[in-house]
Amino acid sequence: MKKNSENFYIGADSGGTKCEILIERVSGEKINHVFPSIHYSLHGAKSFSEDFNRNLKTFLNQQDIDINKCLGICIGIAGARRRQDKVALKNSLSKYLGIKKIAIETDAMIAIYGAFGNNDGAILIAGTGSVLYAIHDGKLHRIGGWGKILGDQGSGYWIGKEALRHIVREFDIQPEPDSRSLLCKKILSETGLNPSNIIGHTFDWNFPIQEIAMIVLKCAGEKDNTSLKILDSASDDLVKHISDFFESTGRKKPLDLVFVGSLICNDNLYSRKVRKKIKKLFGRKINILKNYNSPAFGGLQLAKKYFNDMNYNEN
């Protein structure tokens, strides 16, 4: 079958577990798709590029779209903050995709550009990691985003790590399995962890600690006290990103805020806790937006901006 010969741009938002792409043909038609992704910080540029290339080309082939007709792609990638990361990713992706017009941004950059363009506003991200990005008086500010060892408070990884810390303490003080909390029992049954293997598994960088956050959410929904305490502490830490932003900038004006990331952009016990605390602490000073453009849309707009600009430096 002959592939569609129409030129197009791609915006992509790649987090720790999924990637959303938005394709726009020059005719204006848009195509949206989501596929699984791996985390760049854990797997490196080569493995990330292989995975992205396989998933993207599988979808393009299903749609009879020729990758060589791509006028430019901008990918927002979690963990790709440093220049050397962006260069390594661009070179690797160019090799696998077979195209040169590739721009690499952080997932936060495409999210804030998608939501606000060049206007003032903030995004609070809580997925695998956590960070707040804000445009204040035309300048970009970042609060948090220091990674899972130094930061990421209130994120999926942080919640998962806190849950694991609680269950190893239960191993110490509640040696009898029947005496342990619902959270401990659920984590052990759903992950295969036990007192004998938990150190080996969790010191393996590929163990998905962030996925334990969903078990915490489920247990909190069943009124498990340990899970509720973890989410309460996590929501305090996440909301503190906003307090730190106002303190660091001295901003007095109200600010529009967008939630980004699987933990808080969906309605659940945790996202409701975060919303409630923001309303209590900031009142009308923070306006949480319900309708806004996606990060993938931000990536698409940046792809069109960069590759319509003859002065864009691809390196």
PDB file of C-alpha atoms in Angstrom:
ATOM      1  CA  MET A   1       0.000   0.000   0.000  1.00  0.00           C
ATOM      2  CA  LYS A   2       1.292   3.448  -0.920  1.00  0.00           C
ATOM      3  CA  LYS A   3       2.083   5.603   2.095  1.00  0.00           C
ATOM      4  CA  ASN A   4       0.522   9.025   2.616  1.00  0.00           C
ATOM      5  CA  SER A   5       2.806  11.586   0.956  1.00  0.00           C
ATOM      6  CA  GLU A   6       1.700  14.595   3.027  1.00  0.00           C
ATOM      7  CA  ASN A   7       4.334  16.366   5.132  1.00  0.00           C
ATOM      8  CA  PHE A   8       3.834  16.561   8.895  1.00  0.00           C
ATOM      9  CA  TYR A   9       5.274  17.602  12.274  1.00  0.00           C
ATOM     10  CA  ILE A  10       5.387  15.587  15.508  1.00  0.00           C
ATOM     11  CA  GLY A  11       5.248  16.641  19.144  1.00  0.00           C
ATOM     12  CA  ALA A  12       5.990  13.948  21.729  1.00  0.00           C
ATOM     13  CA  ASP A  13       5.762  13.817  25.516  1.00  0.00           C
ATOM     14  CA  SER A  14       7.820  10.953  26.931  1.00  0.00           C
ATOM     15  CA  GLY A  15       7.624  10.315  30.670  1.00  0.00           C
ATOM     16  CA  GLY A  16       8.678   7.356  32.757  1.00  0.00           C
ATOM     17  CA  THR A  17       5.939   4.944  31.684  1.00  0.00           C
ATOM     18  CA  LYS A  18       4.132   6.303  28.622  1.00  0.00           C
ATOM     19  CA  CYS A  19       4.666   8.513  25.599  1.00  0.00           C
ATOM     20  CA  GLU A  20       1.990  10.639  23.939  1.00  0.00           C
ATOM     21  CA  ILE A  21       2.557  11.799  20.377  1.00  0.00           C
ATOM     22  CA  LEU A  22       0.638  14.385  18.389  1.00  0.00           C
ATOM     23  CA  ILE A  23       1.069  14.456  14.620  1.00  0.00           C
ATOM     24  CA  GLU A  24      -0.098  17.410  12.536  1.00  0.00           C
ATOM     25  CA  ARG A  25      -0.167  17.204   8.768  1.00  0.00           C
ATOM     26  CA  VAL A  26       0.379  20.406   6.787  1.00  0.00           C
ATOM     27  CA  SER A  27      -3.317  20.250   5.887  1.00  0.00           C
ATOM     28  CA  GLY A  28      -4.072  20.762   9.595  1.00  0.00           C
ATOM     29  CA  GLU A  29      -5.278  17.224  10.362  1.00  0.00           C
ATOM     30  CA  LYS A  30      -4.082  16.007  13.783  1.00  0.00           C
ATOM     31  CA  ILE A  31      -3.532  12.425  14.946  1.00  0.00           C
ATOM     32  CA  ASN A  32      -3.006  11.547  18.617  1.00  0.00           C
ATOM     33  CA  HIS A  33      -1.563   8.302  19.972  1.00  0.00           C
ATOM     34  CA  VAL A  34      -0.170   6.930  23.243  1.00  0.00           C
ATOM     35  CA  PHE A  35       2.294   4.073  23.584  1.00  0.00           C
ATOM     36  CA  PRO A  36       4.427   2.661  26.445  1.00  0.00           C
ATOM     37  CA  SER A  37       7.822   4.232  27.070  1.00  0.00           C
ATOM     38  CA  ILE A  38      10.901   3.611  29.178  1.00  0.00           C
ATOM     39  CA  HIS A  39      12.607   6.193  31.372  1.00  0.00           C
ATOM     40  CA  TYR A  40      15.658   7.753  29.748  1.00  0.00           C
ATOM     41  CA  SER A  41      17.413   8.311  33.092  1.00  0.00           C
ATOM     42  CA  LEU A  42      17.254   4.604  33.886  1.00  0.00           C
ATOM     43  CA  HIS A  43      17.997   3.124  30.471  1.00  0.00           C
ATOM     44  CA  GLY A  44      20.207   5.619  28.622  1.00  0.00           C
ATOM     45  CA  ALA A  45      20.063   7.175  25.161  1.00  0.00           C
ATOM     46  CA  LYS A  46      20.567   4.008  23.103  1.00  0.00           C
ATOM     47  CA  SER A  47      17.860   1.888  24.745  1.00  0.00           C
ATOM     48  CA  PHE A  48      15.484   4.844  24.899  1.00  0.00           C
ATOM     49  CA  SER A  49      15.990   5.573  21.198  1.00  0.00           C
ATOM     50  CA  GLU A  50      15.500   1.943  20.194  1.00  0.00           C
ATOM     51  CA  ASP A  51      12.260   1.775  22.168  1.00  0.00           C
ATOM     52  CA  PHE A  52      10.930   5.113  20.884  1.00  0.00           C
ATOM     53  CA  ASN A  53      11.849   4.274  17.289  1.00  0.00           C
ATOM     54  CA  ARG A  54      10.128   0.882  17.439  1.00  0.00           C
ATOM     55  CA  ASN A  55       6.907   2.236  18.945  1.00  0.00           C
ATOM     56  CA  LEU A  56       6.720   5.327  16.740  1.00  0.00           C
ATOM     57  CA  LYS A  57       7.404   3.504  13.484  1.00  0.00           C
ATOM     58  CA  THR A  58       4.935   0.753  14.357  1.00  0.00           C
ATOM     59  CA  PHE A  59       2.232   3.390  14.713  1.00  0.00           C
ATOM     60  CA  LEU A  60       3.290   5.322  11.596  1.00  0.00           C
ATOM     61  CA  ASN A  61       3.208   2.119   9.549  1.00  0.00           C
ATOM     62  CA  GLN A  62      -0.283   1.369  10.836  1.00  0.00           C
ATOM     63  CA  GLN A  63      -1.340   4.825   9.622  1.00  0.00           C
ATOM     64  CA  ASP A  64       0.547   4.489   6.295  1.00  0.00           C
ATOM     65  CA  ILE A  65       2.669   7.523   7.202  1.00  0.00           C
ATOM     66  CA  ASP A  66       6.196   7.867   5.803  1.00  0.00           C
ATOM     67  CA  ILE A  67       8.708   9.011   8.458  1.00  0.00           C
ATOM     68  CA  ASN A  68      10.736  10.705   5.706  1.00  0.00           C
ATOM     69  CA  LYS A  69       7.904  13.216   5.264  1.00  0.00           C
ATOM     70  CA  CYS A  70       8.446  14.494   8.808  1.00  0.00           C
ATOM     71  CA  LEU A  71       9.379  18.196   8.713  1.00  0.00           C
ATOM     72  CA  GLY A  72      10.489  18.156  12.338  1.00  0.00           C
ATOM     73  CA  ILE A  73       9.903  16.484  15.680  1.00  0.00           C
ATOM     74  CA  CYS A  74      10.219  17.912  19.187  1.00  0.00           C
ATOM     75  CA  ILE A  75      10.330  15.368  22.006  1.00  0.00           C
ATOM     76  CA  GLY A  76       9.972  16.337  25.649  1.00  0.00           C
ATOM     77  CA  ILE A  77      11.850  13.694  27.633  1.00  0.00           C
ATOM     78  CA  ALA A  78      11.784  13.247  31.399  1.00  0.00           C
ATOM     79  CA  GLY A  79      15.320  13.533  32.769  1.00  0.00           C
ATOM     80  CA  ALA A  80      16.818  15.185  29.668  1.00  0.00           C
ATOM     81  CA  ARG A  81      17.817  18.429  31.361  1.00  0.00           C
ATOM     82  CA  ARG A  82      21.565  18.641  30.732  1.00  0.00           C
ATOM     83  CA  ARG A  83      22.992  19.675  27.377  1.00  0.00           C
ATOM     84  CA  GLN A  84      25.019  16.457  27.079  1.00  0.00           C
ATOM     85  CA  ASP A  85      21.837  14.417  27.573  1.00  0.00           C
ATOM     86  CA  LYS A  86      20.070  16.317  24.812  1.00  0.00           C
ATOM     87  CA  VAL A  87      22.988  15.934  22.412  1.00  0.00           C
ATOM     88  CA  ALA A  88      23.282  12.187  23.105  1.00  0.00           C
ATOM     89  CA  LEU A  89      19.545  11.690  22.635  1.00  0.00           C
ATOM     90  CA  LYS A  90      19.382  13.751  19.454  1.00  0.00           C
ATOM     91  CA  ASN A  91      22.274  11.858  17.875  1.00  0.00           C
ATOM     92  CA  SER A  92      20.912   8.469  18.896  1.00  0.00           C
ATOM     93  CA  LEU A  93      17.337   9.199  17.819  1.00  0.00           C
ATOM     94  CA  SER A  94      18.542  10.606  14.499  1.00  0.00           C
ATOM     95  CA  LYS A  95      20.382   7.346  13.847  1.00  0.00           C
ATOM     96  CA  TYR A  96      17.372   5.140  14.595  1.00  0.00           C
ATOM     97  CA  LEU A  97      14.626   7.317  13.106  1.00  0.00           C
ATOM     98  CA  GLY A  98      16.637   8.193  10.010  1.00  0.00           C
ATOM     99  CA  ILE A  99      15.815  11.921  10.169  1.00  0.00           C
ATOM    100  CA  LYS A 100      17.849  14.932  11.293  1.00  0.00           C
ATOM    101  CA  LYS A 101      15.241  17.511  12.283  1.00  0.00           C
ATOM    102  CA  ILE A 102      14.915  16.464  15.917  1.00  0.00           C
ATOM    103  CA  ALA A 103      14.702  18.798  18.912  1.00  0.00           C
ATOM    104  CA  ILE A 104      15.038  17.514  22.476  1.00  0.00           C
ATOM    105  CA  GLU A 105      13.461  19.388  25.384  1.00  0.00           C
ATOM    106  CA  THR A 106      12.557  18.432  28.935  1.00  0.00           C
ATOM    107  CA  ASP A 107       9.040  17.147  29.493  1.00  0.00           C
ATOM    108  CA  ALA A 108       8.477  20.223  31.666  1.00  0.00           C
ATOM    109  CA  MET A 109       9.381  22.655  28.884  1.00  0.00           C
ATOM    110  CA  ILE A 110       6.880  21.247  26.402  1.00  0.00           C
ATOM    111  CA  ALA A 111       4.225  21.073  29.136  1.00  0.00           C
ATOM    112  CA  ILE A 112       4.540  24.723  30.116  1.00  0.00           C
ATOM    113  CA  TYR A 113       4.773  25.840  26.483  1.00  0.00           C
ATOM    114  CA  GLY A 114       1.683  23.816  25.616  1.00  0.00           C
ATOM    115  CA  ALA A 115      -0.309  25.260  28.501  1.00  0.00           C
ATOM    116  CA  PHE A 116       0.771  28.913  28.411  1.00  0.00           C
ATOM    117  CA  GLY A 117       2.916  29.688  25.378  1.00  0.00           C
ATOM    118  CA  ASN A 118       4.978  32.700  26.468  1.00  0.00           C
ATOM    119  CA  ASN A 119       2.456  33.937  29.063  1.00  0.00           C
ATOM    120  CA  ASP A 120       2.785  33.750  32.859  1.00  0.00           C
ATOM    121  CA  GLY A 121       1.665  30.476  34.412  1.00  0.00           C
ATOM    122  CA  ALA A 122       2.941  27.407  36.232  1.00  0.00           C
ATOM    123  CA  ILE A 123       2.863  23.643  35.896  1.00  0.00           C
ATOM    124  CA  LEU A 124       3.114  21.298  38.853  1.00  0.00           C
ATOM    125  CA  ILE A 125       4.377  17.912  37.731  1.00  0.00           C
ATOM    126  CA  ALA A 126       3.902  14.768  39.803  1.00  0.00           C
ATOM    127  CA  GLY A 127       4.492  11.543  37.953  1.00  0.00           C
ATOM    128  CA  THR A 128       7.579   9.407  38.424  1.00  0.00           C
ATOM    129  CA  GLY A 129       9.331  12.583  39.638  1.00  0.00           C
ATOM    130  CA  SER A 130       8.162  16.036  40.715  1.00  0.00           C
ATOM    131  CA  VAL A 131       8.971  19.634  39.809  1.00  0.00           C
ATOM    132  CA  LEU A 132       7.301  23.011  39.415  1.00  0.00           C
ATOM    133  CA  TYR A 133       8.052  25.191  36.395  1.00  0.00           C
ATOM    134  CA  ALA A 134       6.666  28.700  36.135  1.00  0.00           C
ATOM    135  CA  ILE A 135       6.883  31.651  33.796  1.00  0.00           C
ATOM    136  CA  HIS A 136       6.983  34.801  35.932  1.00  0.00           C
ATOM    137  CA  ASP A 137       7.339  38.206  34.283  1.00  0.00           C
ATOM    138  CA  GLY A 138       8.542  36.490  31.132  1.00  0.00           C
ATOM    139  CA  LYS A 139      11.270  34.441  32.850  1.00  0.00           C
ATOM    140  CA  LEU A 140      11.297  30.685  33.440  1.00  0.00           C
ATOM    141  CA  HIS A 141      11.692  29.511  37.044  1.00  0.00           C
ATOM    142  CA  ARG A 142      12.142  25.992  38.381  1.00  0.00           C
ATOM    143  CA  ILE A 143      11.415  24.686  41.873  1.00  0.00           C
ATOM    144  CA  GLY A 144      12.461  21.120  42.661  1.00  0.00           C
ATOM    145  CA  GLY A 145      13.292  18.553  40.029  1.00  0.00           C
ATOM    146  CA  TRP A 146      16.509  17.473  41.746  1.00  0.00           C
ATOM    147  CA  GLY A 147      15.976  13.783  41.043  1.00  0.00           C
ATOM    148  CA  LYS A 148      15.015  10.785  43.112  1.00  0.00           C
ATOM    149  CA  ILE A 149      18.020  10.885  45.452  1.00  0.00           C
ATOM    150  CA  LEU A 150      18.004  14.602  46.316  1.00  0.00           C
ATOM    151  CA  GLY A 151      14.407  15.577  45.599  1.00  0.00           C
ATOM    152  CA  ASP A 152      11.224  14.486  43.794  1.00  0.00           C
ATOM    153  CA  GLN A 153       9.159  15.037  46.945  1.00  0.00           C
ATOM    154  CA  GLY A 154       5.521  14.092  46.533  1.00  0.00           C
ATOM    155  CA  SER A 155       6.192  12.109  43.351  1.00  0.00           C
ATOM    156  CA  GLY A 156       5.366   8.516  42.494  1.00  0.00           C
ATOM    157  CA  TYR A 157       8.939   7.506  43.252  1.00  0.00           C
ATOM    158  CA  TRP A 158       8.898   9.318  46.609  1.00  0.00           C
ATOM    159  CA  ILE A 159       5.577   7.715  47.592  1.00  0.00           C
ATOM    160  CA  GLY A 160       6.819   4.278  46.536  1.00  0.00           C
ATOM    161  CA  LYS A 161      10.066   4.718  48.459  1.00  0.00           C
ATOM    162  CA  GLU A 162       8.208   5.820  51.600  1.00  0.00           C
ATOM    163  CA  ALA A 163       5.957   2.771  51.335  1.00  0.00           C
ATOM    164  CA  LEU A 164       8.990   0.480  51.098  1.00  0.00           C
ATOM    165  CA  ARG A 165      10.557   2.175  54.119  1.00  0.00           C
ATOM    166  CA  HIS A 166       7.386   1.489  56.075  1.00  0.00           C
ATOM    167  CA  ILE A 167       7.223  -2.174  55.132  1.00  0.00           C
ATOM    168  CA  VAL A 168      10.863  -2.915  56.022  1.00  0.00           C
ATOM    169  CA  ARG A 169      10.156  -1.392  59.427  1.00  0.00           C
ATOM    170  CA  GLU A 170       7.207  -3.758  59.673  1.00  0.00           C
ATOM    171  CA  PHE A 171       9.566  -6.632  58.889  1.00  0.00           C
ATOM    172  CA  ASP A 172      11.503  -5.579  62.003  1.00  0.00           C
ATOM    173  CA  ILE A 173       8.637  -5.036  64.427  1.00  0.00           C
ATOM    174  CA  GLN A 174       5.912  -7.300  62.976  1.00  0.00           C
ATOM    175  CA  PRO A 175       7.672 -10.544  61.998  1.00  0.00           C
ATOM    176  CA  GLU A 176       4.355 -12.394  61.774  1.00  0.00           C
ATOM    177  CA  PRO A 177       2.786 -11.792  58.312  1.00  0.00           C
ATOM    178  CA  ASP A 178      -0.776 -11.718  59.672  1.00  0.00           C
ATOM    179  CA  SER A 179       0.104  -8.759  61.924  1.00  0.00           C
ATOM    180  CA  ARG A 180       1.277  -6.515  59.090  1.00  0.00           C
ATOM    181  CA  SER A 181      -0.616  -3.598  57.556  1.00  0.00           C
ATOM    182  CA  LEU A 182      -2.826  -3.857  54.487  1.00  0.00           C
ATOM    183  CA  LEU A 183      -0.231  -1.835  52.563  1.00  0.00           C
ATOM    184  CA  CYS A 184       2.552  -4.247  53.456  1.00  0.00           C
ATOM    185  CA  LYS A 185       0.474  -7.283  52.486  1.00  0.00           C
ATOM    186  CA  LYS A 186      -0.604  -5.730  49.170  1.00  0.00           C
ATOM    187  CA  ILE A 187       2.905  -4.681  48.154  1.00  0.00           C
ATOM    188  CA  LEU A 188       4.330  -8.104  48.918  1.00  0.00           C
ATOM    189  CA  SER A 189       1.556  -9.934  47.062  1.00  0.00           C
ATOM    190  CA  GLU A 190       1.562  -7.662  43.984  1.00  0.00           C
ATOM    191  CA  THR A 191       5.323  -7.230  43.549  1.00  0.00           C
ATOM    192  CA  GLY A 192       6.752 -10.533  44.765  1.00  0.00           C
ATOM    193  CA  LEU A 193       8.954  -8.727  47.281  1.00  0.00           C
ATOM    194  CA  ASN A 194       9.734 -10.393  50.600  1.00  0.00           C
ATOM    195  CA  PRO A 195      12.232  -9.944  53.457  1.00  0.00           C
ATOM    196  CA  SER A 196      14.769 -12.124  51.638  1.00  0.00           C
ATOM    197  CA  ASN A 197      14.817 -10.344  48.263  1.00  0.00           C
ATOM    198  CA  ILE A 198      13.735  -6.756  48.921  1.00  0.00           C
ATOM    199  CA  ILE A 199      17.271  -5.349  49.198  1.00  0.00           C
ATOM    200  CA  GLY A 200      18.465  -6.997  46.005  1.00  0.00           C
ATOM    201  CA  HIS A 201      15.367  -5.978  44.066  1.00  0.00           C
ATOM    202  CA  THR A 202      15.184  -2.356  45.188  1.00  0.00           C
ATOM    203  CA  PHE A 203      18.897  -1.703  44.726  1.00  0.00           C
ATOM    204  CA  ASP A 204      18.424  -2.765  41.111  1.00  0.00           C
ATOM    205  CA  TRP A 205      17.915   0.578  39.314  1.00  0.00           C
ATOM    206  CA  ASN A 206      15.346  -0.973  37.015  1.00  0.00           C
ATOM    207  CA  PHE A 207      12.941  -1.919  39.809  1.00  0.00           C
ATOM    208  CA  PRO A 208       9.810   0.249  39.257  1.00  0.00           C
ATOM    209  CA  ILE A 209       9.573   1.804  42.719  1.00  0.00           C
ATOM    210  CA  GLN A 210       7.289   4.541  41.340  1.00  0.00           C
ATOM    211  CA  GLU A 211       4.634   1.957  40.447  1.00  0.00           C
ATOM    212  CA  ILE A 212       4.177   1.146  44.134  1.00  0.00           C
ATOM    213  CA  ALA A 213       2.490   4.555  44.445  1.00  0.00           C
ATOM    214  CA  MET A 214      -0.603   3.077  42.790  1.00  0.00           C
ATOM    215  CA  ILE A 215      -0.747   0.365  45.458  1.00  0.00           C
ATOM    216  CA  VAL A 216      -0.539   3.090  48.116  1.00  0.00           C
ATOM    217  CA  LEU A 217      -3.452   4.900  46.441  1.00  0.00           C
ATOM    218  CA  LYS A 218      -5.556   1.739  46.409  1.00  0.00           C
ATOM    219  CA  CYS A 219      -4.818   0.971  50.057  1.00  0.00           C
ATOM    220  CA  ALA A 220      -5.551   4.561  51.070  1.00  0.00           C
ATOM    221  CA  GLY A 221      -8.921   4.160  49.368  1.00  0.00           C
ATOM    222  CA  GLU A 222      -9.508   1.219  51.703  1.00  0.00           C
ATOM    223  CA  LYS A 223      -8.683   3.449  54.710  1.00  0.00           C
ATOM    224  CA  ASP A 224      -5.272   1.915  55.397  1.00  0.00           C
ATOM    225  CA  ASN A 225      -3.760   4.244  57.986  1.00  0.00           C
ATOM    226  CA  THR A 226      -0.147   3.896  56.815  1.00  0.00           C
ATOM    227  CA  SER A 227      -1.091   4.702  53.214  1.00  0.00           C
ATOM    228  CA  LEU A 228      -3.146   7.729  54.254  1.00  0.00           C
ATOM    229  CA  LYS A 229      -0.212   9.098  56.270  1.00  0.00           C
ATOM    230  CA  ILE A 230       2.162   8.654  53.316  1.00  0.00           C
ATOM    231  CA  LEU A 231      -0.187  10.525  50.964  1.00  0.00           C
ATOM    232  CA  ASP A 232      -0.763  13.270  53.509  1.00  0.00           C
ATOM    233  CA  SER A 233       2.974  13.847  53.894  1.00  0.00           C
ATOM    234  CA  ALA A 234       3.531  13.604  50.126  1.00  0.00           C
ATOM    235  CA  SER A 235       0.840  16.193  49.381  1.00  0.00           C
ATOM    236  CA  ASP A 236       2.394  18.602  51.914  1.00  0.00           C
ATOM    237  CA  ASP A 237       5.761  18.289  50.190  1.00  0.00           C
ATOM    238  CA  LEU A 238       4.286  18.670  46.712  1.00  0.00           C
ATOM    239  CA  VAL A 239       2.352  21.820  47.613  1.00  0.00           C
ATOM    240  CA  LYS A 240       5.514  23.287  49.150  1.00  0.00           C
ATOM    241  CA  HIS A 241       6.857  23.669  45.592  1.00  0.00           C
ATOM    242  CA  ILE A 242       4.282  26.454  45.164  1.00  0.00           C
ATOM    243  CA  SER A 243       5.180  28.146  48.460  1.00  0.00           C
ATOM    244  CA  ASP A 244       8.851  28.073  47.500  1.00  0.00           C
ATOM    245  CA  PHE A 245       8.058  29.631  44.122  1.00  0.00           C
ATOM    246  CA  PHE A 246       6.241  32.592  45.679  1.00  0.00           C
ATOM    247  CA  GLU A 247       9.021  33.019  48.242  1.00  0.00           C
ATOM    248  CA  SER A 248      11.815  32.898  45.658  1.00  0.00           C
ATOM    249  CA  THR A 249      10.180  35.303  43.194  1.00  0.00           C
ATOM    250  CA  GLY A 250       8.273  37.612  45.529  1.00  0.00           C
ATOM    251  CA  ARG A 251       5.289  37.347  43.192  1.00  0.00           C
ATOM    252  CA  LYS A 252       2.118  38.978  44.529  1.00  0.00           C
ATOM    253  CA  LYS A 253      -0.180  38.527  41.533  1.00  0.00           C
ATOM    254  CA  PRO A 254      -2.456  35.474  41.144  1.00  0.00           C
ATOM    255  CA  LEU A 255      -1.075  32.624  39.071  1.00  0.00           C
ATOM    256  CA  ASP A 256      -2.705  30.071  36.769  1.00  0.00           C
ATOM    257  CA  LEU A 257      -1.592  26.521  37.551  1.00  0.00           C
ATOM    258  CA  VAL A 258      -1.818  23.292  35.563  1.00  0.00           C
ATOM    259  CA  PHE A 259      -1.441  19.785  36.979  1.00  0.00           C
ATOM    260  CA  VAL A 260       0.754  17.465  34.909  1.00  0.00           C
ATOM    261  CA  GLY A 261       1.659  13.836  35.527  1.00  0.00           C
ATOM    262  CA  SER A 262      -0.251  10.643  36.150  1.00  0.00           C
ATOM    263  CA  LEU A 263      -0.536  11.118  39.913  1.00  0.00           C
ATOM    264  CA  ILE A 264      -2.357  14.451  39.916  1.00  0.00           C
ATOM    265  CA  CYS A 265      -3.821  15.145  36.478  1.00  0.00           C
ATOM    266  CA  ASN A 266      -6.379  12.375  37.082  1.00  0.00           C
ATOM    267  CA  ASP A 267      -9.056  12.487  39.769  1.00  0.00           C
ATOM    268  CA  ASN A 268      -7.990  10.343  42.713  1.00  0.00           C
ATOM    269  CA  LEU A 269      -7.563  10.566  46.471  1.00  0.00           C
ATOM    270  CA  TYR A 270      -4.092  12.079  46.151  1.00  0.00           C
ATOM    271  CA  SER A 271      -4.964  14.728  43.558  1.00  0.00           C
ATOM    272  CA  ARG A 272      -7.959  15.767  45.665  1.00  0.00           C
ATOM    273  CA  LYS A 273      -5.714  16.133  48.721  1.00  0.00           C
ATOM    274  CA  VAL A 274      -3.327  18.329  46.745  1.00  0.00           C
ATOM    275  CA  ARG A 275      -6.140  20.519  45.384  1.00  0.00           C
ATOM    276  CA  LYS A 276      -7.668  20.934  48.831  1.00  0.00           C
ATOM    277  CA  LYS A 277      -4.357  22.006  50.384  1.00  0.00           C
ATOM    278  CA  ILE A 278      -3.636  24.464  47.571  1.00  0.00           C
ATOM    279  CA  LYS A 279      -7.052  26.055  48.024  1.00  0.00           C
ATOM    280  CA  LYS A 280      -6.582  26.272  51.794  1.00  0.00           C
ATOM    281  CA  LEU A 281      -3.076  27.769  51.622  1.00  0.00           C
ATOM    282  CA  PHE A 282      -3.358  30.088  48.624  1.00  0.00           C
ATOM    283  CA  GLY A 283      -7.043  30.802  48.066  1.00  0.00           C
ATOM    284  CA  ARG A 284      -7.568  32.948  44.961  1.00  0.00           C
ATOM    285  CA  LYS A 285      -3.845  33.434  44.531  1.00  0.00           C
ATOM    286  CA  ILE A 286      -3.733  30.119  42.626  1.00  0.00           C
ATOM    287  CA  ASN A 287      -6.192  29.307  39.851  1.00  0.00           C
ATOM    288  CA  ILE A 288      -6.032  25.618  38.891  1.00  0.00           C
ATOM    289  CA  LEU A 289      -6.990  25.311  35.229  1.00  0.00           C
ATOM    290  CA  LYS A 290      -9.168  22.434  34.087  1.00  0.00           C
ATOM    291  CA  ASN A 291      -8.891  22.983  30.339  1.00  0.00           C
ATOM    292  CA  TYR A 292      -5.493  23.418  28.709  1.00  0.00           C
ATOM    293  CA  ASN A 293      -3.398  22.074  25.862  1.00  0.00           C
ATOM    294  CA  SER A 294      -1.389  18.908  26.431  1.00  0.00           C
ATOM    295  CA  PRO A 295       2.423  18.690  26.681  1.00  0.00           C
ATOM    296  CA  ALA A 296       2.410  16.851  23.342  1.00  0.00           C
ATOM    297  CA  PHE A 297       0.682  19.908  21.848  1.00  0.00           C
ATOM    298  CA  GLY A 298       3.482  22.042  23.306  1.00  0.00           C
ATOM    299  CA  GLY A 299       6.032  19.759  21.653  1.00  0.00           C
ATOM    300  CA  LEU A 300       4.187  20.052  18.354  1.00  0.00           C
ATOM    301  CA  GLN A 301       4.141  23.850  18.538  1.00  0.00           C
ATOM    302  CA  LEU A 302       7.859  23.924  19.346  1.00  0.00           C
ATOM    303  CA  ALA A 303       8.619  21.575  16.434  1.00  0.00           C
ATOM    304  CA  LYS A 304       6.791  23.934  14.074  1.00  0.00           C
ATOM    305  CA  LYS A 305       8.543  26.944  15.617  1.00  0.00           C
ATOM    306  CA  TYR A 306      12.039  25.439  15.543  1.00  0.00           C
ATOM    307  CA  PHE A 307      11.939  23.914  12.091  1.00  0.00           C
ATOM    308  CA  ASN A 308      10.244  26.850  10.431  1.00  0.00           C
ATOM    309  CA  ASP A 309      13.121  28.964  11.767  1.00  0.00           C
ATOM    310  CA  MET A 310      16.083  28.888   9.404  1.00  0.00           C
ATOM    311  CA  ASN A 311      18.330  30.038  12.268  1.00  0.00           C
ATOM    312  CA  TYR A 312      17.498  27.105  14.547  1.00  0.00           C
ATOM    313  CA  ASN A 313      20.633  25.341  15.782  1.00  0.00           C
ATOM    314  CA  GLU A 314      19.979  21.594  15.652  1.00  0.00           C
ATOM    315  CA  ASN A 315      22.853  20.905  18.035  1.00  0.00           C
TER     316      ASN A 315
END
